[in-house]
């Protein structure tokens, strides 16, 4: 009976952890508000190096002000993708590329890890599902898959309205 209680409690704790994680992902991080998208993404690279020993680079430029929900989504997508790379890909490097053109912002995260297994198929765990839902809620698209000869790529594109600001 005690074993059953411990198992039930463990299940409840897992549910609480998932809910807290989901809520935390909805918040706009202060680094994004204070320093902007480019600096916030560079902050992610430092955090990934310290926490997991993962070397992450960032390139691309966002020269215009974007709506806060769009910036938050790009930041959270990159954060979740880098977390997945660190936890599941056995990768040593990752690269974040951001671009804005034709009323869209795009972000791709590429790593040198094991790719999605089996090759070409993606099992949507909590992280990839969250990315898909976050991007869909803003009218965007997500593509992901394995790369040859090694690694994976997650690419998102979101519409940015003309003349919108924070």
Short mmCIF file of C-alpha atoms in Angstrom, two decimals:
data_model
loop_
_atom_site.label_atom_id
_atom_site.label_comp_id
_atom_site.label_asym_id
_atom_site.label_seq_id
_atom_site.Cartn_x
_atom_site.Cartn_y
_atom_site.Cartn_z
CA UNK A 1 0.00 0.00 0.00
CA UNK A 2 2.85 2.42 0.78
CA UNK A 3 4.45 1.58 -2.56
CA UNK A 4 1.20 2.49 -4.33
CA UNK A 5 1.04 5.81 -2.46
CA UNK A 6 4.63 6.62 -3.38
CA UNK A 7 3.92 5.81 -7.04
CA UNK A 8 0.78 7.95 -7.00
CA UNK A 9 2.67 10.81 -5.36
CA UNK A 10 5.44 10.49 -7.95
CA UNK A 11 2.86 10.73 -10.72
CA UNK A 12 1.36 13.85 -9.16
CA UNK A 13 4.78 15.43 -8.80
CA UNK A 14 5.50 14.74 -12.48
CA UNK A 15 2.22 16.42 -13.44
CA UNK A 16 3.05 19.45 -11.27
CA UNK A 17 6.52 19.66 -12.82
CA UNK A 18 5.07 19.57 -16.35
CA UNK A 19 2.52 22.28 -15.48
CA UNK A 20 5.15 24.53 -13.89
CA UNK A 21 7.39 24.06 -16.90
CA UNK A 22 4.53 25.00 -19.20
CA UNK A 23 3.73 28.11 -17.17
CA UNK A 24 7.37 29.16 -17.07
CA UNK A 25 7.55 28.88 -20.85
CA UNK A 26 4.63 31.30 -21.20
CA UNK A 27 6.42 34.08 -19.34
CA UNK A 28 8.52 36.67 -21.14
CA UNK A 29 12.07 36.36 -19.80
CA UNK A 30 13.58 39.57 -18.40
CA UNK A 31 16.71 39.22 -20.58
CA UNK A 32 14.49 39.43 -23.65
CA UNK A 33 12.69 42.52 -22.38
CA UNK A 34 15.85 44.27 -21.21
CA UNK A 35 18.34 43.38 -23.96
CA UNK A 36 16.35 42.27 -27.01
CA UNK A 37 16.13 39.07 -29.02
CA UNK A 38 19.71 38.87 -30.30
CA UNK A 39 21.25 39.35 -26.85
CA UNK A 40 18.76 36.94 -25.28
CA UNK A 41 19.72 34.24 -27.79
CA UNK A 42 23.41 34.84 -27.05
CA UNK A 43 22.55 34.46 -23.36
CA UNK A 44 21.15 31.01 -24.20
CA UNK A 45 24.51 30.03 -25.69
CA UNK A 46 26.32 30.93 -22.48
CA UNK A 47 23.78 29.06 -20.38
CA UNK A 48 24.02 25.95 -22.58
CA UNK A 49 27.82 25.94 -22.30
CA UNK A 50 27.71 26.26 -18.52
CA UNK A 51 24.90 23.80 -17.91
CA UNK A 52 25.66 21.08 -20.46
CA UNK A 53 29.04 21.85 -22.01
CA UNK A 54 27.27 22.35 -25.34
CA UNK A 55 28.87 24.80 -27.77
CA UNK A 56 26.11 26.92 -29.36
CA UNK A 57 26.58 29.72 -31.88
CA UNK A 58 24.08 32.32 -33.05
CA UNK A 59 23.97 34.29 -36.27
CA UNK A 60 21.56 36.42 -38.23
CA UNK A 61 20.20 39.84 -37.56
CA UNK A 62 16.85 41.21 -36.54
CA UNK A 63 17.07 44.89 -37.39
CA UNK A 64 13.46 45.76 -36.67
CA UNK A 65 11.35 45.84 -33.56
CA UNK A 66 9.07 42.84 -33.40
CA UNK A 67 5.89 42.25 -31.41
CA UNK A 68 6.68 40.92 -27.92
CA UNK A 69 4.76 37.63 -28.46
CA UNK A 70 6.82 36.92 -31.60
CA UNK A 71 10.14 37.58 -29.86
CA UNK A 72 9.07 35.48 -26.88
CA UNK A 73 8.06 32.61 -29.16
CA UNK A 74 11.38 32.65 -31.04
CA UNK A 75 13.32 32.77 -27.77
CA UNK A 76 11.29 29.93 -26.21
CA UNK A 77 11.56 27.79 -29.36
CA UNK A 78 15.34 28.20 -29.37
CA UNK A 79 15.48 27.50 -25.64
CA UNK A 80 13.41 24.32 -25.92
CA UNK A 81 15.32 23.11 -28.98
CA UNK A 82 18.69 23.65 -27.28
CA UNK A 83 17.40 21.84 -24.17
CA UNK A 84 16.34 18.91 -26.38
CA UNK A 85 19.73 18.89 -28.10
CA UNK A 86 21.52 18.80 -24.75
CA UNK A 87 19.32 16.11 -23.24
CA UNK A 88 18.64 13.79 -26.17
CA UNK A 89 20.96 14.31 -29.14
CA UNK A 90 24.42 13.42 -27.81
CA UNK A 91 25.56 16.54 -29.67
CA UNK A 92 28.64 18.65 -29.04
CA UNK A 93 27.58 21.69 -31.08
CA UNK A 94 24.44 23.49 -32.15
CA UNK A 95 23.78 26.57 -34.24
CA UNK A 96 20.89 29.05 -34.07
CA UNK A 97 20.18 31.09 -37.20
CA UNK A 98 17.58 33.89 -37.20
CA UNK A 99 16.34 35.89 -40.18
CA UNK A 100 13.56 38.32 -41.10
CA UNK A 101 12.21 38.68 -44.62
CA UNK A 102 8.95 39.18 -46.49
CA UNK A 103 6.92 39.74 -43.33
CA UNK A 104 8.20 36.62 -41.56
CA UNK A 105 10.77 35.82 -38.92
CA UNK A 106 12.49 32.48 -39.10
CA UNK A 107 14.69 30.58 -36.71
CA UNK A 108 16.53 27.32 -37.29
CA UNK A 109 18.39 25.27 -34.73
CA UNK A 110 20.81 22.69 -36.13
CA UNK A 111 22.93 20.24 -34.14
CA UNK A 112 25.58 17.59 -34.81
CA UNK A 113 23.90 14.91 -32.70
CA UNK A 114 22.21 11.61 -33.38
CA UNK A 115 19.24 13.07 -35.25
CA UNK A 116 15.71 11.85 -34.79
CA UNK A 117 15.42 8.10 -34.46
CA UNK A 118 14.36 6.34 -36.57
CA UNK A 119 15.83 8.58 -39.24
CA UNK A 120 13.22 10.77 -40.87
CA UNK A 121 10.59 10.19 -38.20
CA UNK A 122 9.98 12.45 -35.24
CA UNK A 123 8.37 11.32 -32.04
CA UNK A 124 6.84 14.45 -30.56
CA UNK A 125 7.69 14.53 -26.91
CA UNK A 126 6.68 17.34 -24.61
CA UNK A 127 9.31 19.76 -25.96
CA UNK A 128 8.59 19.36 -29.68
CA UNK A 129 4.86 19.37 -29.00
CA UNK A 130 5.21 22.65 -27.10
CA UNK A 131 7.19 24.17 -29.98
CA UNK A 132 4.54 23.10 -32.48
CA UNK A 133 1.67 24.46 -30.37
CA UNK A 134 3.41 27.77 -29.57
CA UNK A 135 4.20 28.41 -33.24
CA UNK A 136 0.76 27.33 -34.47
CA UNK A 137 -0.92 29.69 -32.01
CA UNK A 138 0.86 32.59 -33.76
CA UNK A 139 0.04 31.36 -37.27
CA UNK A 140 3.49 29.95 -37.98
CA UNK A 141 4.97 26.72 -39.27
CA UNK A 142 7.46 24.19 -37.91
CA UNK A 143 9.67 21.78 -39.83
CA UNK A 144 12.03 19.29 -38.27
CA UNK A 145 13.99 16.25 -39.21
CA UNK A 146 17.32 14.51 -39.34
CA UNK A 147 20.23 15.84 -41.38
CA UNK A 148 22.77 13.90 -43.40
CA UNK A 149 25.25 12.69 -42.34
CA UNK A 150 24.48 13.57 -38.72
CA UNK A 151 22.30 15.80 -36.58
CA UNK A 152 18.85 17.32 -36.54
CA UNK A 153 17.23 20.59 -37.54
CA UNK A 154 14.20 22.44 -36.19
CA UNK A 155 13.00 25.43 -38.23
CA UNK A 156 10.14 27.76 -37.38
CA UNK A 157 8.68 30.65 -39.32
CA UNK A 158 6.23 33.19 -37.91
CA UNK A 159 4.36 35.98 -39.64
CA UNK A 160 5.25 39.49 -38.54
CA UNK A 161 2.64 42.14 -39.29
CA UNK A 162 3.78 45.20 -41.24
CA UNK A 163 4.74 48.09 -39.02
CA UNK A 164 4.11 46.28 -35.75
CA UNK A 165 6.14 47.26 -32.73
CA UNK A 166 6.41 46.16 -29.14
#
